[in-house]
Coordinates of C-alpha atoms in Angstrom, one line a residue:
M236 CA -43.9 52.6 174.2
A237 CA -40.1 52.7 174.0
S238 CA -39.8 49.1 172.6
Y239 CA -42.3 49.8 170.0
A240 CA -40.7 53.0 168.9
L241 CA -37.3 51.5 168.7
Y242 CA -38.4 48.9 166.3
P243 CA -36.3 49.3 163.1
V244 CA -37.3 52.2 160.8
P245 CA -39.3 51.3 157.6
A246 CA -36.2 51.8 155.4
F247 CA -34.7 48.7 156.9
L248 CA -37.7 46.4 156.7
S249 CA -39.2 44.6 153.8
P250 CA -42.6 45.7 152.4
A251 CA -44.5 42.8 153.9
I252 CA -43.4 44.0 157.4
T253 CA -44.0 47.7 156.9
E254 CA -47.5 47.0 155.7
S255 CA -48.3 44.9 158.8
P256 CA -51.3 46.1 160.9
S257 CA -49.0 45.8 164.0
L258 CA -47.3 49.1 162.9
S259 CA -50.4 51.0 162.7
P260 CA -51.2 54.0 165.0
L261 CA -54.5 52.5 165.8
T262 CA -53.0 49.3 167.0
L263 CA -50.5 51.2 169.1
L264 CA -53.4 53.2 170.6
F265 CA -55.1 49.9 171.7
L266 CA -51.9 48.8 173.1
T267 CA -51.4 51.8 175.1
T268 CA -55.0 51.9 176.5
G269 CA -55.1 48.2 177.3
T270 CA -51.8 48.4 179.1
A271 CA -52.9 51.3 181.2
L272 CA -56.3 49.7 182.0
C273 CA -54.5 46.3 183.0
S274 CA -52.1 48.3 185.2
A275 CA -55.0 50.2 187.0
S276 CA -56.7 46.9 187.7
A277 CA -53.5 45.3 189.0
N278 CA -52.9 48.4 191.3
S279 CA -56.6 48.5 192.4
L280 CA -56.3 44.8 193.5
N281 CA -53.2 45.5 195.3
M282 CA -54.8 48.2 197.3
L283 CA -57.9 46.0 198.0
Y284 CA -55.6 43.3 199.5
E285 CA -53.7 45.3 201.9
P286 CA -55.6 48.4 203.3
S287 CA -54.6 47.6 206.9
T288 CA -51.0 47.4 206.0
D289 CA -51.1 50.6 204.0
A290 CA -52.5 52.4 207.0
K291 CA -49.3 51.7 208.9
M292 CA -47.0 53.4 206.4
T293 CA -46.6 57.0 205.7
R294 CA -46.0 56.3 202.0
T295 CA -49.5 54.7 201.6
R296 CA -51.6 55.8 204.4
N297 CA -53.4 58.5 202.2
R298 CA -54.7 56.0 199.6
P299 CA -58.5 56.2 198.9
L300 CA -59.4 52.9 200.6
V301 CA -57.4 53.6 203.8
R302 CA -58.9 57.0 204.2
G303 CA -62.5 55.7 203.4
L304 CA -62.8 57.9 200.3
L305 CA -63.9 54.8 198.4
S306 CA -65.9 51.8 199.3
T307 CA -64.6 48.2 198.9
R308 CA -67.5 47.5 196.6
A309 CA -66.6 50.3 194.4
A310 CA -62.9 49.4 194.2
V311 CA -63.8 45.9 193.3
M312 CA -66.2 47.0 190.5
F313 CA -63.4 49.4 189.1
A314 CA -60.9 46.6 189.3
V315 CA -63.0 44.1 187.5
A316 CA -64.1 46.8 184.8
T317 CA -60.6 47.9 184.1
A318 CA -59.4 44.2 183.8
L319 CA -62.1 43.1 181.4
T320 CA -61.8 46.4 179.2
G321 CA -57.9 46.3 179.3
V322 CA -57.6 42.6 178.3
G323 CA -60.4 43.1 175.8
A324 CA -58.7 46.1 174.2
L325 CA -55.5 44.1 173.8
Y326 CA -57.4 41.0 172.5
F327 CA -59.5 42.7 169.8
G328 CA -57.3 45.7 169.1
V329 CA -53.8 43.9 169.1
N330 CA -53.8 40.1 169.3
P331 CA -54.5 37.2 171.7
T332 CA -50.9 36.7 172.8
V333 CA -50.6 40.3 174.0
A334 CA -54.0 40.1 175.7
C335 CA -52.8 36.8 177.5
L336 CA -49.6 38.8 178.8
G337 CA -52.0 41.6 180.0
G338 CA -54.0 39.3 182.0
A339 CA -50.9 37.5 183.2
N340 CA -49.5 40.8 184.4
I341 CA -52.6 41.4 186.6
F342 CA -52.4 37.9 188.0
I343 CA -48.7 38.1 188.9
Y344 CA -48.8 41.6 190.4
A345 CA -52.0 41.3 192.3
G346 CA -52.3 37.5 192.9
M347 CA -48.6 36.7 193.5
Y348 CA -46.4 39.7 194.2
T349 CA -48.8 41.4 196.6
P350 CA -49.3 38.5 199.1
M351 CA -45.6 37.5 198.7
K352 CA -44.4 40.8 200.1
A353 CA -45.5 39.4 203.6
M354 CA -43.5 36.2 203.0
S355 CA -40.2 36.7 201.4
A356 CA -37.9 39.5 200.3
A357 CA -37.8 37.7 196.9
N358 CA -41.0 39.6 196.2
T359 CA -39.0 42.4 194.6
W360 CA -37.9 40.2 191.8
L361 CA -41.4 39.0 191.0
G362 CA -42.7 42.6 191.0
A363 CA -39.9 43.5 188.7
T364 CA -40.9 40.9 186.3
A365 CA -44.5 42.1 186.2
S366 CA -43.3 45.6 185.7
G367 CA -41.3 44.6 182.5
D368 CA -44.3 43.0 181.1
G369 CA -45.3 46.3 179.1
S370 CA -42.1 46.0 177.2
W371 CA -42.6 42.4 176.2
R372 CA -46.0 43.3 175.0
E373 CA -44.6 46.1 173.0
L374 CA -42.0 43.8 171.5
L375 CA -44.6 41.1 170.5
L376 CA -46.6 43.7 168.8
A377 CA -43.9 45.4 166.8
S378 CA -41.8 42.5 165.9
D379 CA -43.8 39.2 166.6
G380 CA -41.0 38.5 169.3
S381 CA -38.3 38.5 166.7
S382 CA -36.5 41.7 167.6
I383 CA -33.7 41.6 170.2
G384 CA -34.2 45.2 170.9
G385 CA -37.5 44.6 172.6
W386 CA -35.9 42.0 175.0
L387 CA -33.1 44.4 175.7
M388 CA -35.6 47.2 176.5
A389 CA -37.4 44.8 178.8
G390 CA -34.1 44.0 180.5
L391 CA -33.5 47.8 181.1
L392 CA -36.9 48.1 182.7
F393 CA -36.3 44.9 184.9
A394 CA -32.9 46.1 186.1
W395 CA -34.0 49.7 186.7
Q396 CA -36.6 48.4 189.4
F397 CA -33.7 47.4 191.8
P398 CA -31.8 50.6 192.4
H399 CA -35.0 52.5 192.3
F400 CA -36.9 50.4 194.9
M401 CA -33.9 49.6 197.1
A402 CA -33.3 53.5 197.5
L403 CA -37.0 54.0 198.0
S404 CA -37.4 51.3 200.7
W405 CA -34.2 52.3 202.7
P406 CA -35.5 55.4 204.5
I407 CA -38.8 53.8 205.5
R408 CA -37.3 50.3 206.3
E409 CA -38.6 50.5 209.9
E410 CA -42.2 51.1 208.6
Y411 CA -41.9 48.0 206.3
K412 CA -40.8 46.1 209.3
A413 CA -43.7 47.2 211.5
A414 CA -46.1 46.6 208.7
G415 CA -44.8 43.0 208.3
L416 CA -43.6 43.4 204.7
R417 CA -40.3 41.7 204.1
M418 CA -38.0 43.9 202.2
L419 CA -34.1 43.6 201.9
A420 CA -33.9 47.2 203.4
W421 CA -34.5 45.8 206.9
T422 CA -34.1 41.9 206.5
N423 CA -30.5 42.3 205.0
P424 CA -29.4 45.8 204.7
A425 CA -26.0 44.8 203.1
R426 CA -27.6 42.7 200.4
N427 CA -30.0 45.5 199.7
A428 CA -27.0 47.9 198.8
R429 CA -25.3 45.1 196.7
V430 CA -28.4 44.4 194.7
A431 CA -28.8 48.1 193.9
L432 CA -25.3 48.5 192.8
R433 CA -25.3 45.2 190.9
Y434 CA -28.4 46.2 188.7
S435 CA -27.2 49.8 188.3
I436 CA -24.0 48.3 186.7
A437 CA -26.1 45.9 184.6
F438 CA -27.3 49.0 182.6
I439 CA -23.9 49.5 181.0
P440 CA -23.7 46.2 179.1
L441 CA -27.4 46.3 178.2
C442 CA -26.9 49.7 176.7
V443 CA -23.9 48.5 174.7
A444 CA -25.9 45.4 173.5
L445 CA -28.6 47.8 172.1
C446 CA -25.8 49.2 169.9
A447 CA -24.3 45.9 169.0
A448 CA -27.9 44.6 168.0
G449 CA -28.2 47.5 165.6
V450 CA -31.1 49.2 167.5
T451 CA -29.1 52.4 168.2
E452 CA -26.1 54.0 166.9
W453 CA -22.8 53.3 168.7
S454 CA -22.8 56.8 170.0
F455 CA -25.6 55.6 172.6
A456 CA -23.1 53.6 174.3
V457 CA -20.9 56.8 175.1
T458 CA -23.9 59.2 175.8
S459 CA -25.5 56.7 178.1
L460 CA -22.4 56.1 180.2
P461 CA -22.6 59.3 182.2
V462 CA -26.2 58.7 183.1
N463 CA -25.5 55.1 184.1
G464 CA -22.6 56.2 186.2
W465 CA -24.8 58.8 188.1
L466 CA -25.1 56.9 191.5
S467 CA -25.1 59.7 194.0
G468 CA -28.5 60.5 195.5
L469 CA -29.6 56.9 194.4
F470 CA -33.4 57.3 194.6
W471 CA -33.7 60.6 192.7
A472 CA -31.0 59.5 190.2
S473 CA -33.1 56.4 189.6
V474 CA -36.3 58.4 189.1
W475 CA -34.6 60.2 186.2
H476 CA -32.3 57.4 185.0
L477 CA -34.6 55.2 183.1
P478 CA -36.4 58.1 181.2
V479 CA -33.1 59.7 180.3
V480 CA -31.7 56.4 179.0
M481 CA -34.7 55.8 177.0
V482 CA -34.9 59.2 175.5
L483 CA -31.1 58.9 174.5
A484 CA -31.9 55.6 172.9
L485 CA -34.8 57.0 170.9
L486 CA -32.7 60.0 169.8
Q487 CA -30.0 57.7 168.6
K488 CA -32.3 55.0 167.0
K489 CA -30.4 53.2 164.2
G490 CA -30.9 55.0 160.8
M491 CA -33.2 57.7 162.2
W492 CA -31.0 60.8 161.5
S493 CA -30.0 59.5 158.1
R494 CA -33.7 59.3 157.2
V495 CA -34.2 63.0 158.5
W496 CA -31.2 64.1 156.5
N497 CA -32.6 62.5 153.3
S498 CA -36.0 64.1 154.0
V499 CA -34.6 67.5 154.6
M500 CA -32.1 67.5 151.6
G501 CA -34.6 65.8 149.4
S502 CA -32.6 62.7 148.5
D503 CA -34.5 60.2 146.5
E504 CA -34.4 56.9 148.2
D505 CA -35.8 55.1 145.3
E506 CA -32.8 56.2 143.2
W507 CA -30.5 54.8 145.9
E508 CA -32.3 51.5 145.7
D509 CA -32.1 51.5 141.9
D510 CA -28.4 52.2 142.1
E511 CA -27.9 49.3 144.4
L512 CA -29.9 47.0 142.2
D513 CA -27.8 47.9 139.2
E514 CA -24.7 47.1 141.2
M515 CA -26.0 43.6 142.0
P516 CA -24.5 40.7 139.9
V517 CA -26.9 39.5 137.3
T518 CA -27.0 35.6 136.8
P519 CA -27.3 34.7 133.1
P520 CA -30.2 32.5 132.3
A521 CA -29.4 28.8 131.7
P522 CA -28.9 27.8 128.1
R523 CA -31.8 25.9 126.4
R524 CA -31.3 22.3 125.4

């Protein structure tokens, strides 16, 4: 929801945009529900594909299908039902483009990323793309794809996947190897560390870009710097990293606090708009012939 919430405040938009159905709470509810259902379907299909692999790892051996708490038939029915209702909610409650992205997310995660884990360590990049899909949907809903803020938020989510997963996979790299899943943690440990560092550093220019694009105040570039530089204890740092950066961005959204101040102090925005109109030069009418 961060990309949607960071869309410019109504004071900066034309009346035609602020009256758009895409900014309604009901549409946001359909977006959130549809996204959650699509995610549930993708994860269910992922677990259906690799129960034997999950059984070999401490991180996944307690999943319902591995423990026999859920039948394969029930899991398939749940995956299909959540996919249909999720894509349907996005189609009828949001728009067809966002619904297509929801369906594509299920296909990329379950149909491409999951089997690719046994083939190539490049699976992490594909999984990160699928995980950033939610921000692109929010972007298309809020701004019809025209706001750079949504693309930057998707970039933040994409970049965050790498330090988080590289740190997560490192302690259990031998389990990944025994399960036959190709992860950089055991196929190329040195590159595993370089990738984690590279994408951690990428957060700094992305946060500055949010300021330059007018999405947040410039103070965000300063307040996000200590969080982006927090690299000790990488896994737990990455768990808190993305939520803290998102919250800081929302708290320093461009124009938000000036609107709060105007509301508290009772400033009349209409009077300000009238003053601005009075200051605009008036072009005299052309003389009649």
